[in-house]
PDB file of C-alpha atoms in Angstrom:
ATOM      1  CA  UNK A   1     -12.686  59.030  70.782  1.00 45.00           C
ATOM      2  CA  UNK A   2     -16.281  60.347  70.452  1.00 52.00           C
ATOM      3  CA  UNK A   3     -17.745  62.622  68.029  1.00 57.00           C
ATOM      4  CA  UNK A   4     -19.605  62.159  64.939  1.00 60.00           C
ATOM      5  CA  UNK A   5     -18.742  62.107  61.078  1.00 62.00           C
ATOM      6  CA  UNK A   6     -20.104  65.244  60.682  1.00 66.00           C
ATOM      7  CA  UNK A   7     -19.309  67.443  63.806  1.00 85.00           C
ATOM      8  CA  UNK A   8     -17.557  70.374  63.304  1.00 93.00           C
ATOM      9  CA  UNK A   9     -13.972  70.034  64.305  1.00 96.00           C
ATOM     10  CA  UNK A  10     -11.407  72.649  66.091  1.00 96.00           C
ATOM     11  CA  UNK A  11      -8.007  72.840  67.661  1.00 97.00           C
ATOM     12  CA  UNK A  12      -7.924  73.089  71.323  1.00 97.00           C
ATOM     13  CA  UNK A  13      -5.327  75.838  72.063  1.00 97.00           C
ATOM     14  CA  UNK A  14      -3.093  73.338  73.066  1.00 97.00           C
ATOM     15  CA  UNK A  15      -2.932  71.614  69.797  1.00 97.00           C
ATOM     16  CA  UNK A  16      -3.620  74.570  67.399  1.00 97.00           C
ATOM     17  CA  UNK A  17      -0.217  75.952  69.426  1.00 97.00           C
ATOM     18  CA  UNK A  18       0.923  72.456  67.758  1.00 98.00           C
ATOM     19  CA  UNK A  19      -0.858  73.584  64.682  1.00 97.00           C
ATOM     20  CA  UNK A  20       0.957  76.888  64.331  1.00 97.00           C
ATOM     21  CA  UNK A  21       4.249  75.456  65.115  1.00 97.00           C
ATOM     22  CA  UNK A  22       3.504  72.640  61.689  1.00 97.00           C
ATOM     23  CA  UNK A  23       2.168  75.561  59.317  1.00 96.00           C
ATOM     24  CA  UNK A  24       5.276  77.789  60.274  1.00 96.00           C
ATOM     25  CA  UNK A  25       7.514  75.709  58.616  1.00 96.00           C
ATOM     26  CA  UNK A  26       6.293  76.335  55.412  1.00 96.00           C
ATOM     27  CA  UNK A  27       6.500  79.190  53.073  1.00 94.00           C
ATOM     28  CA  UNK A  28       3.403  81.850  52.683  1.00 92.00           C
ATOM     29  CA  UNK A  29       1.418  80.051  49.605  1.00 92.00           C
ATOM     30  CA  UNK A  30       2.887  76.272  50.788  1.00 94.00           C
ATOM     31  CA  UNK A  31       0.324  75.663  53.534  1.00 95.00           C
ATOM     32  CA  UNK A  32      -0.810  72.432  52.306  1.00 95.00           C
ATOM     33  CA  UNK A  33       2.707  71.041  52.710  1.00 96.00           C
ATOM     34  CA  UNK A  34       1.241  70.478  56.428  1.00 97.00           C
ATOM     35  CA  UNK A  35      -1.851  68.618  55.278  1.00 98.00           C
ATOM     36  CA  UNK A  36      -0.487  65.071  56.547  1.00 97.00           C
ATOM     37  CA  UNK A  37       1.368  66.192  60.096  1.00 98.00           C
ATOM     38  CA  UNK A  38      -2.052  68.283  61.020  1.00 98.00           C
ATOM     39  CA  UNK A  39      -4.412  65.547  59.753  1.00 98.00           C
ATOM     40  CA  UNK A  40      -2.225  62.925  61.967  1.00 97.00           C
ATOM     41  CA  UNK A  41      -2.390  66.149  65.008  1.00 98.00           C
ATOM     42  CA  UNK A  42      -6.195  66.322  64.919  1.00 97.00           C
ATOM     43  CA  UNK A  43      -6.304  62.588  65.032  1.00 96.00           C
ATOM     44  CA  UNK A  44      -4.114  62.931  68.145  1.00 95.00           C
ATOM     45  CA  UNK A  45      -6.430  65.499  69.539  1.00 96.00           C
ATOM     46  CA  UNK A  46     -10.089  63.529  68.446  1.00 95.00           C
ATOM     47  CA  UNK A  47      -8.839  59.624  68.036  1.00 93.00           C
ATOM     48  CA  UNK A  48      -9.750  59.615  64.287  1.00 96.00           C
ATOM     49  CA  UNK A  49     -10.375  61.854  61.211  1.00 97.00           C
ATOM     50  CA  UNK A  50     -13.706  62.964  60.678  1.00 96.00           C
ATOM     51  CA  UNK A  51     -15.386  64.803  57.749  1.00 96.00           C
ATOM     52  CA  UNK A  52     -14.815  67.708  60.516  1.00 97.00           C
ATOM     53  CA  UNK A  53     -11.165  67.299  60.442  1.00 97.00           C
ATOM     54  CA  UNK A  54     -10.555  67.026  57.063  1.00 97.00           C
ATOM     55  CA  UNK A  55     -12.868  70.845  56.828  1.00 97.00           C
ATOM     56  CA  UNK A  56     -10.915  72.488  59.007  1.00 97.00           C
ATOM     57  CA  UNK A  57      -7.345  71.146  57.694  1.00 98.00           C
ATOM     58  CA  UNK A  58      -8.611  72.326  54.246  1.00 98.00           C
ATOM     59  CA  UNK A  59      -9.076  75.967  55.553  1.00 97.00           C
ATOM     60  CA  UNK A  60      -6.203  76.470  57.732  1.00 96.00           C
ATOM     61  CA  UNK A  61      -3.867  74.979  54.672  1.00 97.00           C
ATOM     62  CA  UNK A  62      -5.744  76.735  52.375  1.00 96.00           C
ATOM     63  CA  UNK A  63      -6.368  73.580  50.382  1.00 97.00           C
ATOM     64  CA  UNK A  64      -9.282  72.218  48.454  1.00 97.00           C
ATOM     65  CA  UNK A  65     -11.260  69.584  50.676  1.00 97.00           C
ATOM     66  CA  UNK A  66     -11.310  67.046  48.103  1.00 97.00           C
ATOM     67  CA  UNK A  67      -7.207  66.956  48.144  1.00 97.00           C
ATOM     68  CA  UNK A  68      -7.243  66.942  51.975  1.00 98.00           C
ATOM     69  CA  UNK A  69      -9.929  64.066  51.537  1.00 97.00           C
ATOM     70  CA  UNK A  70      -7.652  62.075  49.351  1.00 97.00           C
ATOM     71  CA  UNK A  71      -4.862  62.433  51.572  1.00 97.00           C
ATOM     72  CA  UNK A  72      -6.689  61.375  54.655  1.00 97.00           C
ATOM     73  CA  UNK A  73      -8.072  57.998  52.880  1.00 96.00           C
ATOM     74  CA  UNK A  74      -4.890  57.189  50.914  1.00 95.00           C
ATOM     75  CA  UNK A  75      -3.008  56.320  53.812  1.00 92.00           C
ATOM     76  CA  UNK A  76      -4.018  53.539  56.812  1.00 87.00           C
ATOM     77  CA  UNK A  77      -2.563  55.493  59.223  1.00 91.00           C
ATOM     78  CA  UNK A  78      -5.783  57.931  59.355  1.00 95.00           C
ATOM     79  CA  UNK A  79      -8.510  55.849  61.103  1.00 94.00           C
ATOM     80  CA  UNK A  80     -12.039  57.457  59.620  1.00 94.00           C
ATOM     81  CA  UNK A  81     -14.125  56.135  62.210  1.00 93.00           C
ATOM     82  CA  UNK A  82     -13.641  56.024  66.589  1.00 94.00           C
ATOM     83  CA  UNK A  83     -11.268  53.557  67.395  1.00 94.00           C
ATOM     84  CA  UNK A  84     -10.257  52.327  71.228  1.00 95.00           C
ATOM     85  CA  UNK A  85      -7.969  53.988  73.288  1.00 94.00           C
ATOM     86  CA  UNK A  86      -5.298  51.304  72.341  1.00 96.00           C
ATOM     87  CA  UNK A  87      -5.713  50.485  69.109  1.00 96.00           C
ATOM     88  CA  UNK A  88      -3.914  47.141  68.370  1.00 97.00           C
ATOM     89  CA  UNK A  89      -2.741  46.143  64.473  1.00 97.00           C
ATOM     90  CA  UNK A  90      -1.672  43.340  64.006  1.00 98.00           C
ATOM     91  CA  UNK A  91       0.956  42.348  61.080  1.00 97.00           C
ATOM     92  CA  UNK A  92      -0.750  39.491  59.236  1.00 96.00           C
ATOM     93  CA  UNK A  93       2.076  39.977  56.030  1.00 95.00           C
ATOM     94  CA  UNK A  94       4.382  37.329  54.818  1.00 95.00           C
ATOM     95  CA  UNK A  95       7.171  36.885  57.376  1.00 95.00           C
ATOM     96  CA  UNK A  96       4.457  37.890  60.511  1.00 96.00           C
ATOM     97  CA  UNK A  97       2.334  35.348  59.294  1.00 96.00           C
ATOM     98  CA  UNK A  98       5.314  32.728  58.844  1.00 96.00           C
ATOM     99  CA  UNK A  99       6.534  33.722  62.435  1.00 95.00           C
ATOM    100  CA  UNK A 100       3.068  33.411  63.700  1.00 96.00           C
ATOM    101  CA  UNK A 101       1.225  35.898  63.881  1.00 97.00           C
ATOM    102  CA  UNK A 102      -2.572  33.658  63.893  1.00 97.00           C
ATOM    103  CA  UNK A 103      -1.213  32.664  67.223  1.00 98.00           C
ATOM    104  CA  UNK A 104      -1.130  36.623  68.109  1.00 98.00           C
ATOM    105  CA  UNK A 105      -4.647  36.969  66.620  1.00 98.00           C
ATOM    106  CA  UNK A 106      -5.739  34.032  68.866  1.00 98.00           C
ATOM    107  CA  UNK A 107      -4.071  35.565  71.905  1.00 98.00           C
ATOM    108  CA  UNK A 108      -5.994  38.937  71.353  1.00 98.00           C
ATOM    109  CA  UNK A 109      -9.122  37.361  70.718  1.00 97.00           C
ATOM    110  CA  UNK A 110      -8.783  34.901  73.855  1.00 97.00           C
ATOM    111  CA  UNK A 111      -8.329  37.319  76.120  1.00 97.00           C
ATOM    112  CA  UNK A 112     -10.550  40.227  74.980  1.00 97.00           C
ATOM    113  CA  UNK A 113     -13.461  38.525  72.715  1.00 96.00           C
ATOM    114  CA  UNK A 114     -12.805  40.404  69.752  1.00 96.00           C
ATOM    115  CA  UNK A 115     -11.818  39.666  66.204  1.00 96.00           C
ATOM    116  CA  UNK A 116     -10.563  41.641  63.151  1.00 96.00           C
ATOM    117  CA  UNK A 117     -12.493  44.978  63.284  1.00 95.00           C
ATOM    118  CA  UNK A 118     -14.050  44.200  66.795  1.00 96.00           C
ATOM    119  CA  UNK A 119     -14.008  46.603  69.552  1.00 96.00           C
ATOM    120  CA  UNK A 120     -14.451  46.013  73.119  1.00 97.00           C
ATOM    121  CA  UNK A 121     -17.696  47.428  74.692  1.00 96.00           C
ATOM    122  CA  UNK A 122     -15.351  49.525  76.281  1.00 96.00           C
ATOM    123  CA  UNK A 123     -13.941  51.191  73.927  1.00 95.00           C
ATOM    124  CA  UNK A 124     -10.491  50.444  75.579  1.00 96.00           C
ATOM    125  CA  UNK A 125      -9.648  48.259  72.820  1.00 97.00           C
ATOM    126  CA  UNK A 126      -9.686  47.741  68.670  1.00 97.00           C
ATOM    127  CA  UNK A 127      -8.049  45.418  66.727  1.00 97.00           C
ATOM    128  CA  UNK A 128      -6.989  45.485  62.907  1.00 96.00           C
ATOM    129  CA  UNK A 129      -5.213  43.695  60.186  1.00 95.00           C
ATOM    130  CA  UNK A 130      -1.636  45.507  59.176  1.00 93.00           C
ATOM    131  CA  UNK A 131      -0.458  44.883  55.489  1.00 89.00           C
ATOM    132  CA  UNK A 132       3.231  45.416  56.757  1.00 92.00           C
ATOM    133  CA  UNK A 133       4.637  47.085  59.784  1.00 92.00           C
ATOM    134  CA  UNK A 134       8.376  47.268  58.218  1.00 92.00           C
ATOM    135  CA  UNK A 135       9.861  44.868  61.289  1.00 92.00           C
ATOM    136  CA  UNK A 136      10.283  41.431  59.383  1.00 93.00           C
ATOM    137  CA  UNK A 137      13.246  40.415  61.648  1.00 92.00           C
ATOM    138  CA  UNK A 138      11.822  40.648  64.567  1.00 95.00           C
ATOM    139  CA  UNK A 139       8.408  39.156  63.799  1.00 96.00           C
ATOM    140  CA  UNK A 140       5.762  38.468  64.195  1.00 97.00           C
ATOM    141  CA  UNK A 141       4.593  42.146  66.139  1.00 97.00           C
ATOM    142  CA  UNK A 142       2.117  44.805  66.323  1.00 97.00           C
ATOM    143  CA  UNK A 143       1.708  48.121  67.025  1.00 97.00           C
ATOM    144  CA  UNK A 144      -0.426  50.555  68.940  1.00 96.00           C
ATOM    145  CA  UNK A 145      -0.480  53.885  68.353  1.00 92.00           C
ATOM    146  CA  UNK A 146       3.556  54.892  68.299  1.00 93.00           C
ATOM    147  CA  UNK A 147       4.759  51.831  69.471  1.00 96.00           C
ATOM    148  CA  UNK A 148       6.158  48.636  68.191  1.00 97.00           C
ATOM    149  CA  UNK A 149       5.607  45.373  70.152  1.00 98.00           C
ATOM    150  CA  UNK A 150       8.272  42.671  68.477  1.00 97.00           C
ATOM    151  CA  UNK A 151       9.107  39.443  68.964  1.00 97.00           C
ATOM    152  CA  UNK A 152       5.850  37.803  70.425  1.00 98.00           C
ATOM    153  CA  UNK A 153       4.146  35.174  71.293  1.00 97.00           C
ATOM    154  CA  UNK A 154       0.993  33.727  72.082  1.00 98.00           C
ATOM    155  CA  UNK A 155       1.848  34.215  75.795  1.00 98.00           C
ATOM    156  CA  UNK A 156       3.858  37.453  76.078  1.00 98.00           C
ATOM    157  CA  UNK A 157       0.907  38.498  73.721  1.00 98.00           C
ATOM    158  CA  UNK A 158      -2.059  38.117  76.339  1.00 98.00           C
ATOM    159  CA  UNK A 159       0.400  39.332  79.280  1.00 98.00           C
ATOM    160  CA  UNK A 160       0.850  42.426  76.903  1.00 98.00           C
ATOM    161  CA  UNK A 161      -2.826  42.746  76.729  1.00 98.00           C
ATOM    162  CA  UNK A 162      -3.807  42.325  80.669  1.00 97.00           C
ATOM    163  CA  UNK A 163      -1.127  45.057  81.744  1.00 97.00           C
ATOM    164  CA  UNK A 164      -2.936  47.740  79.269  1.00 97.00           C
ATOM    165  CA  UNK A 165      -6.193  46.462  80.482  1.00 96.00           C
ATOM    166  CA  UNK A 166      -5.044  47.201  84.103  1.00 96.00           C
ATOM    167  CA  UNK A 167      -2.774  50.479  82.890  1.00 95.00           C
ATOM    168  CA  UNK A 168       0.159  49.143  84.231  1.00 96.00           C
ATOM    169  CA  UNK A 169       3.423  49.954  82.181  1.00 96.00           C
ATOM    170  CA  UNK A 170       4.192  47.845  78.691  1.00 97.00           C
ATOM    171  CA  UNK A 171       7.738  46.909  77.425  1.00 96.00           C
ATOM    172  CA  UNK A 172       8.137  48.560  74.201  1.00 96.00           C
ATOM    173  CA  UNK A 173      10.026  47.024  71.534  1.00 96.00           C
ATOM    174  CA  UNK A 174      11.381  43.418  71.223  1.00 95.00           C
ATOM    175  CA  UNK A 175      10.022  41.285  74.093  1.00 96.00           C
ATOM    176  CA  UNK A 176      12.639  39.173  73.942  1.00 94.00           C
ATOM    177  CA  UNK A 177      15.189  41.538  74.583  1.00 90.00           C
ATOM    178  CA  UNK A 178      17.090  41.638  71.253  1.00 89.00           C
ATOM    179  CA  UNK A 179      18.905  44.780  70.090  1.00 86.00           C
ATOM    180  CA  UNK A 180      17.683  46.243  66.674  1.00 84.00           C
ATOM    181  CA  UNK A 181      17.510  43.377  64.053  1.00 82.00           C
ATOM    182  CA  UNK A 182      20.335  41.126  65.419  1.00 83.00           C
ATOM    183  CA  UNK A 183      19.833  37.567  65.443  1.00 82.00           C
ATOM    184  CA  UNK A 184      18.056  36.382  68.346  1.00 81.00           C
ATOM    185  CA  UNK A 185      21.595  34.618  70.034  1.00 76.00           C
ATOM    186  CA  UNK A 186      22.718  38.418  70.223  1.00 75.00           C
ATOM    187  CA  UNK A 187      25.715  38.984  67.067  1.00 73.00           C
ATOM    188  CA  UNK A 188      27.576  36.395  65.417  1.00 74.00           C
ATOM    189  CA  UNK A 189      29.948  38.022  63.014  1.00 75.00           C
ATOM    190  CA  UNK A 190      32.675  40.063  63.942  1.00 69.00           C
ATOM    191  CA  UNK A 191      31.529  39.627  67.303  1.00 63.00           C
ATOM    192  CA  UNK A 192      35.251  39.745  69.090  1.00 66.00           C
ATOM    193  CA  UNK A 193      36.489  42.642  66.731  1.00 58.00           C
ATOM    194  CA  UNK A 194      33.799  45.045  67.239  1.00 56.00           C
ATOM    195  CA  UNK A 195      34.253  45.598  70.716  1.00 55.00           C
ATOM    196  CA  UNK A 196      34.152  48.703  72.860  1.00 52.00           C
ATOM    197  CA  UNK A 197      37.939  49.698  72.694  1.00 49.00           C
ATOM    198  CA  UNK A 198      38.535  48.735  69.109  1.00 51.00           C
ATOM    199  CA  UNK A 199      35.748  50.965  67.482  1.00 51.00           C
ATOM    200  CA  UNK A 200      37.878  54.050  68.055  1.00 53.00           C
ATOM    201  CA  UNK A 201      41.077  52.642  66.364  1.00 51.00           C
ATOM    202  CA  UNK A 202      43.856  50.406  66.853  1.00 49.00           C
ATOM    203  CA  UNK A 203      47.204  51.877  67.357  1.00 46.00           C
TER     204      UNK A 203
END
């Protein structure tokens, strides 16, 4: 997560390998089809995007750096400054905020001291505001890095928080143990019919 705004950037071999593998599937002339997947790759490699990153995606996509720039700031998912290791958002939208997602908020803060755009000294954890993480059903949740974390509460919220401060293994998904979007008494419609042996056919 270290480095500075203006540090040159590279690939490691390892992830210009990944690099290669992104720009391939684009025609001779198309390179800066790959501007988004590399920008999101070099945040994998260095934790955020950096005026380095954006440089060196604009030269190996051939691309001016003022395009790559207003890719890279257009969308949240590019972080432009160090983040921690697990970086927690938080959905504060609508039917989060309904479900309870302050209590989440309170949870984080209660257990690590920090608030909306804190980070802990460190630098294991950050903690943002989401607009919307597209799982309204199964709110209120958050998510860090690739992975959603549905269903929660205030409790399952802080015991979420001490086994990633200890590195012990996380349930992903709903904590609650609900499948996909169903309602959270497991299916109610059509719940006798759609079994096991009738989805292939009656006779």
């Amino acid at each position: 997560m270290s480095g500075s705004a203006t540090e040159a950037f590279q690939f490691t071999p390892e992830y210009m390998e990944q690099a290669n593998a992104i720009l391939a599937k684009y025609p001779e002339g198309r390179e800066r089809s790959g501007v988004l997947p590399l920008l999101d790759l070099a945040q994998r490699q260095l934790g955020w995007v950096s005026s380095g990153v954006v440089e060196e995606v604009a030269r190996i996509t051939k691309t001016p750096r003022m395009k790559v720039l207003e890719v890279a700031t257009f969308y949240t998912m590019y972080k432009h400054s160090p983040k921690g290791r697990h970086h927690v958002e938080v959905c504060t939208n609508i039917a989060c905020w309904l479900r309870g997602s302050d209590e989440i908020l309170r949870a984080i803060k209660d257990e690590l001291g920090i608030g909306i755009g804190g980070q802990t000294e460190d630098d294991l954890f950050s903690l943002a505001e989401a607009e919307c993480l597209g799982a309204c059903c199964n709110a209120p949740m958050l998510q860090i890095g690739d992975d959603y974390f549905e269903d929660l509460t205030y409790e399952s919220t802080r015991e979420l928080v001490r086994k990633l401060k200890s590195g012990e293994p996380v349930k992903v998904g709903s904590q609650i143990g609900r499948m996909g979007s169903e309602p959270e008494g497991g299916p109610t419609t059509l719940a006798d019919f759609c079994t096991t042996s009738q989805v292939g056919g009656a006779e």
